[in-house]
Amino acid sequence: MDFEGFFRAELDKLRNEGNYRVFANLERHRGDFPKATRRAEGGEHKVTVWCSNDYLGMGQHPTVIDAMHGALDQCGAGAGGTRNISGTNVYHVELERELADLHDKEAALLFTSGYVSNWAGLGTLGAKIPGCVILSDALNHASMIEGMRHSRAEKKIWKHNSPEDLDRKLSEIEPGRPKIVAFESVYSMDGDVAPIAEICDVAEKHGAMTYLDEVHAVGMYGPRGGGVAEREGLMHRLTLIEGTLGKAFGVVGGYVAGSAALCDFIRSFSSGFIFTTALPPHVAAGARASIAHLKESRVEREGQKAAVAKVRKRLDQMGIPHIPNPSHIIPVMVGDPVKCKWLSDILLENYGVYIQPINYPTVPKGTERLRITPSPLHTDADIDHLCRALNDLWSQCALARQVA
């Protein structure tokens, strides 16, 4: 087989479809978020980032950076091993306590990313609970799907955010069989929010565990940033809550929180935990500082909410289509991969506005979009520039001709 020829042909196919992904080479500057320097063949250019998952700018917060510097000076760079073999540091232990407190759970367990925590959490539970059936929301994240696939447990898919369909699917399973209902709180591409209370009602009716992914909600919602479940007073009804440290908390890593026995079970049987090097201590220290700060401060959440409202209002005034939702995510719908990339490229090259095009397989074909995530650090001038730029391009009515 001509392996290199095969690789090139498949990549060319992606390019022709408009689905080939290009990295924007950015240099973030401490204290200047959401501004960054873009490095390209034509030189360096200042840009404003409008698609970051550092939703609150906590990756730039002095409290977080100071905590990381302190731990780096104290402990050095790496953890030195897996959590089981020399890699557990005081900062890991303190961070897990902070996370358990955030979600009002007995315990929490750290992973190297949110992807890994989903893969390991669902993979371990599905594999080790005898006869387990996992019921998955139709729009669950790829990491959750991979975890279920890895577990080899039976899987049933229920209609997105439909407690009624979940009830039907659960009713088809023989009583007494172990069941896990897996879903998200905020769905990252459409920005819609799950009816958590209704889903818990159905799960409890059928004696099922509940597994809630709050990665796009932790830090963002609730009086202490515990997520949508905290905001709605429902954390006690969730068997396991999974989250990330790499979005609103501004660092990196993932975790699960639940009962002491549940977390210990995953710790003891998950290959994704046992056989990987622990997070560097300074990363754990920075994450802990970020969580502790957001438990006390609402300034960042309130500023972010205000920025989202301003952008939505301006887009509505200009007639630019975006999905209405109750979250912080603003999907501007384009519906064509080539046009979507063209818009992104022109915004970046001509306006200094960076919004990555979102295309297949992240979203279904025909639903390509620009996913905008306003932060509390975007100024009114930034918002005005973004919306004027989008309006300039949207008003060029024959986009297809422009692309050609």
Short mmCIF file of C-alpha atoms in Angstrom, two decimals:
data_model
loop_
_atom_site.label_atom_id
_atom_site.label_comp_id
_atom_site.label_asym_id
_atom_site.label_seq_id
_atom_site.Cartn_x
_atom_site.Cartn_y
_atom_site.Cartn_z
CA MET A 1 0.00 0.00 0.00
CA ASP A 2 1.14 3.53 -0.77
CA PHE A 3 0.67 4.85 2.76
CA GLU A 4 1.92 8.37 2.04
CA GLY A 5 -0.31 8.64 -1.02
CA PHE A 6 -3.29 7.51 1.04
CA PHE A 7 -2.56 10.08 3.73
CA ARG A 8 -2.25 12.90 1.18
CA ALA A 9 -5.44 11.90 -0.63
CA GLU A 10 -7.46 11.86 2.56
CA LEU A 11 -6.09 15.27 3.57
CA ASP A 12 -6.85 16.67 0.11
CA LYS A 13 -10.41 15.41 0.50
CA LEU A 14 -10.75 17.36 3.75
CA ARG A 15 -9.41 20.49 2.07
CA ASN A 16 -11.81 20.19 -0.86
CA GLU A 17 -14.75 19.75 1.52
CA GLY A 18 -13.72 22.81 3.54
CA ASN A 19 -13.18 20.66 6.63
CA TYR A 20 -9.38 20.82 6.85
CA ARG A 21 -8.35 22.45 10.09
CA VAL A 22 -5.59 25.03 10.33
CA PHE A 23 -4.02 26.07 13.62
CA ALA A 24 -3.79 29.75 14.43
CA ASN A 25 -0.31 30.24 15.90
CA LEU A 26 -1.06 32.56 18.82
CA GLU A 27 1.05 34.02 21.58
CA ARG A 28 -1.02 34.98 24.61
CA HIS A 29 0.22 37.88 26.67
CA ARG A 30 -0.12 37.94 30.43
CA GLY A 31 -2.54 40.65 31.51
CA ASP A 32 -3.71 41.39 27.96
CA PHE A 33 -6.40 38.73 27.40
CA PRO A 34 -8.35 38.50 25.06
CA LYS A 35 -5.63 40.08 22.91
CA ALA A 36 -2.90 37.89 21.43
CA THR A 37 -0.17 38.03 18.82
CA ARG A 38 -0.72 35.90 15.76
CA ARG A 39 2.40 34.61 14.09
CA ALA A 40 2.13 33.83 10.38
CA GLU A 41 4.28 33.85 7.25
CA GLY A 42 3.41 37.50 6.65
CA GLY A 43 4.65 38.54 10.07
CA GLU A 44 3.12 39.16 13.47
CA HIS A 45 -0.29 40.75 13.98
CA LYS A 46 -2.33 41.67 17.05
CA VAL A 47 -5.69 39.88 17.19
CA THR A 48 -8.66 39.69 19.54
CA VAL A 49 -9.62 36.13 20.46
CA TRP A 50 -13.38 35.48 20.42
CA CYS A 51 -13.45 31.68 20.61
CA SER A 52 -11.47 30.83 23.74
CA ASN A 53 -12.74 28.36 26.31
CA ASP A 54 -10.87 30.37 28.95
CA TYR A 55 -14.34 31.78 29.48
CA LEU A 56 -13.55 34.08 32.41
CA GLY A 57 -9.94 34.92 31.64
CA MET A 58 -8.77 33.03 34.73
CA GLY A 59 -5.72 31.78 32.81
CA GLN A 60 -4.47 35.36 33.15
CA HIS A 61 -5.59 36.05 36.70
CA PRO A 62 -2.80 37.18 39.05
CA THR A 63 -4.02 34.90 41.86
CA VAL A 64 -3.72 31.85 39.61
CA ILE A 65 -0.35 32.81 38.16
CA ASP A 66 1.10 33.64 41.56
CA ALA A 67 -0.03 30.28 42.93
CA MET A 68 1.59 28.48 40.01
CA HIS A 69 4.86 30.40 40.43
CA GLY A 70 4.90 29.58 44.13
CA ALA A 71 4.36 25.87 43.59
CA LEU A 72 6.89 25.79 40.74
CA ASP A 73 9.52 27.38 42.94
CA GLN A 74 8.67 25.02 45.78
CA CYS A 75 8.25 21.71 43.94
CA GLY A 76 9.88 22.02 40.54
CA ALA A 77 8.36 21.25 37.16
CA GLY A 78 6.83 17.78 37.09
CA ALA A 79 5.04 15.39 39.41
CA GLY A 80 7.70 12.73 38.90
CA GLY A 81 5.42 9.78 38.37
CA THR A 82 1.93 8.37 38.39
CA ARG A 83 -0.30 9.13 41.36
CA ASN A 84 0.39 5.60 42.64
CA ILE A 85 4.18 5.78 42.26
CA SER A 86 5.67 8.95 43.77
CA GLY A 87 3.44 11.36 41.81
CA THR A 88 0.93 12.39 44.48
CA ASN A 89 1.78 15.85 45.77
CA VAL A 90 0.17 17.94 48.49
CA TYR A 91 -1.26 20.18 45.78
CA HIS A 92 -3.13 17.28 44.20
CA VAL A 93 -4.66 16.36 47.53
CA GLU A 94 -5.68 19.94 48.28
CA LEU A 95 -7.18 20.38 44.81
CA GLU A 96 -9.27 17.21 45.14
CA ARG A 97 -10.60 18.48 48.47
CA GLU A 98 -11.42 21.82 46.85
CA LEU A 99 -13.31 20.09 44.05
CA ALA A 100 -15.24 17.81 46.40
CA ASP A 101 -16.30 20.88 48.37
CA LEU A 102 -17.27 22.73 45.17
CA HIS A 103 -19.74 19.99 44.25
CA ASP A 104 -20.76 19.10 47.83
CA LYS A 105 -19.47 15.56 47.38
CA GLU A 106 -17.42 13.32 49.64
CA ALA A 107 -14.50 13.04 47.25
CA ALA A 108 -13.02 14.00 43.89
CA LEU A 109 -10.41 12.44 41.62
CA LEU A 110 -8.05 14.29 39.26
CA PHE A 111 -7.21 13.36 35.68
CA THR A 112 -4.92 14.93 33.10
CA SER A 113 -7.80 16.34 31.04
CA GLY A 114 -11.57 16.50 30.84
CA TYR A 115 -11.43 14.13 27.88
CA VAL A 116 -9.55 11.56 29.94
CA SER A 117 -11.83 11.92 32.96
CA ASN A 118 -14.88 11.13 30.79
CA TRP A 119 -13.13 8.30 28.96
CA ALA A 120 -11.86 6.81 32.20
CA GLY A 121 -14.97 7.46 34.30
CA LEU A 122 -17.56 6.01 31.94
CA GLY A 123 -15.14 3.40 30.62
CA THR A 124 -14.43 2.05 34.09
CA LEU A 125 -18.00 2.11 35.38
CA GLY A 126 -19.43 0.52 32.24
CA ALA A 127 -16.79 -2.20 32.19
CA LYS A 128 -16.73 -3.10 35.88
CA ILE A 129 -20.42 -2.95 36.84
CA PRO A 130 -21.84 -6.36 35.82
CA GLY A 131 -24.53 -6.19 33.13
CA CYS A 132 -24.47 -2.38 33.06
CA VAL A 133 -26.42 -0.43 30.43
CA ILE A 134 -25.39 3.15 29.68
CA LEU A 135 -28.07 5.50 28.41
CA SER A 136 -26.44 8.33 26.48
CA ASP A 137 -27.89 11.66 25.37
CA ALA A 138 -27.74 11.84 21.57
CA LEU A 139 -25.42 14.88 21.63
CA ASN A 140 -22.94 13.75 24.25
CA HIS A 141 -19.31 14.73 23.76
CA ALA A 142 -16.85 12.49 21.89
CA SER A 143 -14.98 11.78 25.14
CA MET A 144 -18.13 10.33 26.69
CA ILE A 145 -18.82 8.26 23.59
CA GLU A 146 -15.25 6.94 23.63
CA GLY A 147 -15.60 6.00 27.29
CA MET A 148 -18.78 4.05 26.61
CA ARG A 149 -17.21 2.34 23.60
CA HIS A 150 -14.14 1.42 25.63
CA SER A 151 -16.32 -0.08 28.38
CA ARG A 152 -18.02 -2.46 25.92
CA ALA A 153 -21.18 -2.05 27.96
CA GLU A 154 -24.53 -2.07 26.22
CA LYS A 155 -25.48 1.46 25.16
CA LYS A 156 -28.83 3.04 24.38
CA ILE A 157 -29.10 6.54 22.91
CA TRP A 158 -31.99 8.78 23.95
CA LYS A 159 -33.21 11.87 22.15
CA HIS A 160 -31.34 15.01 23.07
CA ASN A 161 -32.63 16.64 26.26
CA SER A 162 -35.78 14.48 26.20
CA PRO A 163 -36.73 13.03 29.60
CA GLU A 164 -39.73 11.41 27.89
CA ASP A 165 -37.56 9.41 25.50
CA LEU A 166 -35.18 8.57 28.33
CA ASP A 167 -38.13 7.19 30.29
CA ARG A 168 -39.15 5.04 27.30
CA LYS A 169 -35.63 3.71 26.85
CA LEU A 170 -35.26 2.91 30.55
CA SER A 171 -38.62 1.16 30.57
CA GLU A 172 -37.32 -1.27 27.94
CA ILE A 173 -34.60 -2.52 30.30
CA GLU A 174 -35.41 -5.29 32.74
CA PRO A 175 -35.91 -4.06 36.32
CA GLY A 176 -32.92 -4.47 38.59
CA ARG A 177 -30.34 -4.29 35.82
CA PRO A 178 -27.62 -1.65 36.54
CA LYS A 179 -28.12 1.52 34.52
CA ILE A 180 -26.17 4.78 34.07
CA VAL A 181 -27.76 7.90 32.59
CA ALA A 182 -25.01 10.00 31.01
CA PHE A 183 -25.59 13.57 29.87
CA GLU A 184 -24.19 17.10 29.87
CA SER A 185 -25.43 20.29 31.49
CA VAL A 186 -24.34 22.85 28.86
CA TYR A 187 -23.83 21.48 25.35
CA SER A 188 -20.82 23.20 23.87
CA MET A 189 -21.83 23.67 20.25
CA ASP A 190 -25.51 24.74 20.50
CA GLY A 191 -25.22 26.17 24.01
CA ASP A 192 -28.47 24.60 25.19
CA VAL A 193 -28.95 23.42 28.77
CA ALA A 194 -30.22 20.05 29.95
CA PRO A 195 -33.41 19.73 32.06
CA ILE A 196 -31.42 18.21 34.90
CA ALA A 197 -34.26 17.93 37.44
CA GLU A 198 -36.53 16.11 34.99
CA ILE A 199 -33.73 13.77 33.95
CA CYS A 200 -33.01 12.99 37.61
CA ASP A 201 -36.71 12.29 38.16
CA VAL A 202 -36.68 9.69 35.40
CA ALA A 203 -33.37 8.16 36.46
CA GLU A 204 -34.50 7.83 40.09
CA LYS A 205 -37.79 6.29 38.98
CA HIS A 206 -35.81 3.50 37.29
CA GLY A 207 -33.05 3.19 39.88
CA ALA A 208 -30.34 4.46 37.53
CA MET A 209 -27.09 6.22 38.37
CA THR A 210 -26.69 9.74 36.96
CA TYR A 211 -23.46 10.89 35.32
CA LEU A 212 -23.37 14.63 34.57
CA ASP A 213 -20.70 16.32 32.46
CA GLU A 214 -20.43 19.95 33.63
CA VAL A 215 -17.28 20.91 31.73
CA HIS A 216 -18.81 23.98 30.07
CA ALA A 217 -20.60 25.02 33.26
CA VAL A 218 -18.15 24.72 36.15
CA GLY A 219 -16.94 28.14 37.19
CA MET A 220 -19.69 29.72 35.11
CA TYR A 221 -22.94 29.00 36.96
CA GLY A 222 -24.10 28.71 40.54
CA PRO A 223 -23.29 30.98 43.49
CA ARG A 224 -19.84 29.39 43.87
CA GLY A 225 -19.24 28.28 40.29
CA GLY A 226 -20.31 24.69 40.88
CA GLY A 227 -22.19 24.55 37.58
CA VAL A 228 -25.80 24.34 36.47
CA ALA A 229 -26.55 21.61 39.02
CA GLU A 230 -25.43 23.94 41.82
CA ARG A 231 -27.42 26.84 40.40
CA GLU A 232 -30.56 24.70 40.39
CA GLY A 233 -29.92 23.05 43.77
CA LEU A 234 -29.53 19.60 42.27
CA MET A 235 -25.98 18.48 43.04
CA HIS A 236 -27.17 16.05 45.70
CA ARG A 237 -29.24 14.20 43.09
CA LEU A 238 -26.29 13.48 40.80
CA THR A 239 -24.33 10.30 41.44
CA LEU A 240 -21.23 11.60 39.69
CA ILE A 241 -20.29 15.04 38.39
CA GLU A 242 -17.48 15.35 35.87
CA GLY A 243 -15.70 18.59 35.08
CA THR A 244 -12.64 20.27 33.64
CA LEU A 245 -9.97 22.64 34.89
CA GLY A 246 -9.16 23.80 31.36
CA LYS A 247 -12.10 26.06 30.58
CA ALA A 248 -13.57 28.55 33.06
CA PHE A 249 -10.88 27.70 35.63
CA GLY A 250 -8.23 28.63 33.07
CA VAL A 251 -5.64 25.89 33.65
CA VAL A 252 -5.69 22.22 32.51
CA GLY A 253 -6.93 18.88 33.82
CA GLY A 254 -10.16 17.01 34.46
CA TYR A 255 -11.90 15.40 37.40
CA VAL A 256 -14.86 13.45 38.72
CA ALA A 257 -16.64 14.09 42.02
CA GLY A 258 -18.92 11.73 43.91
CA SER A 259 -19.05 9.50 46.95
CA ALA A 260 -15.80 8.37 48.55
CA ALA A 261 -16.45 4.79 47.47
CA LEU A 262 -17.25 5.77 43.88
CA CYS A 263 -14.11 7.88 43.45
CA ASP A 264 -11.99 5.20 45.10
CA PHE A 265 -13.52 2.60 42.78
CA ILE A 266 -12.53 4.60 39.69
CA ARG A 267 -9.10 5.33 41.19
CA SER A 268 -8.51 1.63 41.80
CA PHE A 269 -9.72 0.22 38.48
CA SER A 270 -9.24 2.93 35.83
CA SER A 271 -6.29 2.37 33.50
CA GLY A 272 -6.62 6.01 32.45
CA PHE A 273 -5.76 7.00 36.00
CA ILE A 274 -3.39 4.25 37.09
CA PHE A 275 -0.98 4.34 34.15
CA THR A 276 -0.52 8.05 33.45
CA THR A 277 1.79 10.66 34.97
CA ALA A 278 0.11 13.01 37.42
CA LEU A 279 -0.55 16.66 36.67
CA PRO A 280 2.43 18.90 37.51
CA PRO A 281 2.08 20.29 41.05
CA HIS A 282 2.09 23.90 39.86
CA VAL A 283 -0.87 23.15 37.57
CA ALA A 284 -2.79 21.71 40.50
CA ALA A 285 -1.89 24.75 42.61
CA GLY A 286 -3.12 27.14 39.93
CA ALA A 287 -6.37 25.24 39.49
CA ARG A 288 -7.01 25.23 43.23
CA ALA A 289 -6.41 28.99 43.41
CA SER A 290 -8.80 29.58 40.51
CA ILE A 291 -11.57 27.46 42.04
CA ALA A 292 -11.15 29.09 45.46
CA HIS A 293 -11.29 32.55 43.89
CA LEU A 294 -14.43 31.83 41.86
CA LYS A 295 -16.16 30.35 44.90
CA GLU A 296 -15.97 33.82 46.47
CA SER A 297 -16.06 36.19 43.49
CA ARG A 298 -19.02 36.76 41.22
CA VAL A 299 -17.43 39.67 39.35
CA GLU A 300 -16.11 37.49 36.54
CA ARG A 301 -19.41 35.67 36.00
CA GLU A 302 -21.44 38.87 36.05
CA GLY A 303 -19.08 40.58 33.60
CA GLN A 304 -19.18 37.62 31.26
CA LYS A 305 -22.96 37.47 31.36
CA ALA A 306 -23.17 41.19 30.51
CA ALA A 307 -20.78 40.77 27.56
CA VAL A 308 -22.83 37.87 26.18
CA ALA A 309 -26.03 39.93 26.38
CA LYS A 310 -24.40 42.83 24.53
CA VAL A 311 -23.15 40.63 21.69
CA ARG A 312 -26.50 38.86 21.32
CA LYS A 313 -28.34 42.19 21.20
CA ARG A 314 -26.05 43.57 18.52
CA LEU A 315 -26.32 40.42 16.39
CA ASP A 316 -30.12 40.57 16.64
CA GLN A 317 -30.10 44.21 15.57
CA MET A 318 -27.98 43.32 12.55
CA GLY A 319 -30.05 40.28 11.60
CA ILE A 320 -27.12 37.88 11.91
CA PRO A 321 -28.47 34.38 12.67
CA HIS A 322 -27.40 32.77 15.91
CA ILE A 323 -28.90 30.01 18.04
CA PRO A 324 -30.85 31.48 20.97
CA ASN A 325 -29.96 29.68 24.17
CA PRO A 326 -29.69 30.41 27.91
CA SER A 327 -25.92 29.87 28.09
CA HIS A 328 -22.71 31.80 27.43
CA ILE A 329 -22.11 30.21 24.00
CA ILE A 330 -23.16 32.13 20.87
CA PRO A 331 -23.22 29.95 17.72
CA VAL A 332 -23.42 32.13 14.59
CA MET A 333 -24.86 29.81 11.99
CA VAL A 334 -23.30 29.69 8.52
CA GLY A 335 -24.34 26.24 7.28
CA ASP A 336 -21.54 25.72 4.77
CA PRO A 337 -17.96 24.64 5.54
CA VAL A 338 -16.30 26.64 2.75
CA LYS A 339 -18.20 29.83 3.57
CA CYS A 340 -17.56 29.31 7.25
CA LYS A 341 -13.80 29.06 6.74
CA TRP A 342 -13.87 32.03 4.37
CA LEU A 343 -15.59 34.14 6.99
CA SER A 344 -13.11 33.05 9.64
CA ASP A 345 -10.12 33.77 7.37
CA ILE A 346 -11.33 37.26 6.38
CA LEU A 347 -12.18 38.16 9.97
CA LEU A 348 -8.66 37.17 10.98
CA GLU A 349 -6.73 38.67 8.06
CA ASN A 350 -8.66 41.91 7.54
CA TYR A 351 -10.15 42.68 10.94
CA GLY A 352 -7.86 41.05 13.51
CA VAL A 353 -10.81 39.05 14.84
CA TYR A 354 -10.07 35.40 15.57
CA ILE A 355 -13.04 32.98 15.57
CA GLN A 356 -12.23 29.42 14.57
CA PRO A 357 -14.68 27.83 12.10
CA ILE A 358 -16.53 24.86 13.60
CA ASN A 359 -17.24 22.12 11.09
CA TYR A 360 -17.70 18.37 10.70
CA PRO A 361 -17.16 16.12 12.65
CA THR A 362 -17.51 18.50 15.62
CA VAL A 363 -20.95 19.48 14.30
CA PRO A 364 -23.14 17.76 11.67
CA LYS A 365 -22.60 18.71 8.05
CA GLY A 366 -24.79 21.65 7.08
CA THR A 367 -24.63 23.21 10.56
CA GLU A 368 -21.18 24.80 10.30
CA ARG A 369 -20.81 27.85 12.50
CA LEU A 370 -18.68 30.48 14.14
CA ARG A 371 -18.76 29.80 17.88
CA ILE A 372 -18.38 33.04 19.83
CA THR A 373 -17.55 33.04 23.54
CA PRO A 374 -17.55 36.57 25.01
CA SER A 375 -15.57 37.06 28.20
CA PRO A 376 -15.70 39.66 30.98
CA LEU A 377 -12.45 41.05 29.56
CA HIS A 378 -13.87 41.90 26.14
CA THR A 379 -14.49 45.65 26.15
CA ASP A 380 -17.39 47.53 24.57
CA ALA A 381 -14.93 48.59 21.87
CA ASP A 382 -14.04 44.93 21.23
CA ILE A 383 -17.74 44.05 20.95
CA ASP A 384 -18.40 46.96 18.59
CA HIS A 385 -15.47 45.94 16.35
CA LEU A 386 -16.57 42.29 16.26
CA CYS A 387 -20.15 43.09 15.35
CA ARG A 388 -19.19 45.68 12.71
CA ALA A 389 -16.84 43.17 11.13
CA LEU A 390 -19.51 40.46 11.03
CA ASN A 391 -22.03 42.92 9.65
CA ASP A 392 -19.64 44.03 6.91
CA LEU A 393 -19.20 40.46 5.74
CA TRP A 394 -22.80 39.37 6.19
CA SER A 395 -23.99 42.33 4.14
CA GLN A 396 -22.00 41.01 1.19
CA CYS A 397 -25.02 38.96 0.26
CA ALA A 398 -23.46 36.66 -2.36
CA LEU A 399 -21.04 34.82 -0.10
CA ALA A 400 -20.69 31.94 -2.50
CA ARG A 401 -19.48 34.30 -5.24
CA GLN A 402 -17.03 35.89 -2.82
CA VAL A 403 -15.59 32.50 -1.92
CA ALA A 404 -15.21 31.56 -5.56
#
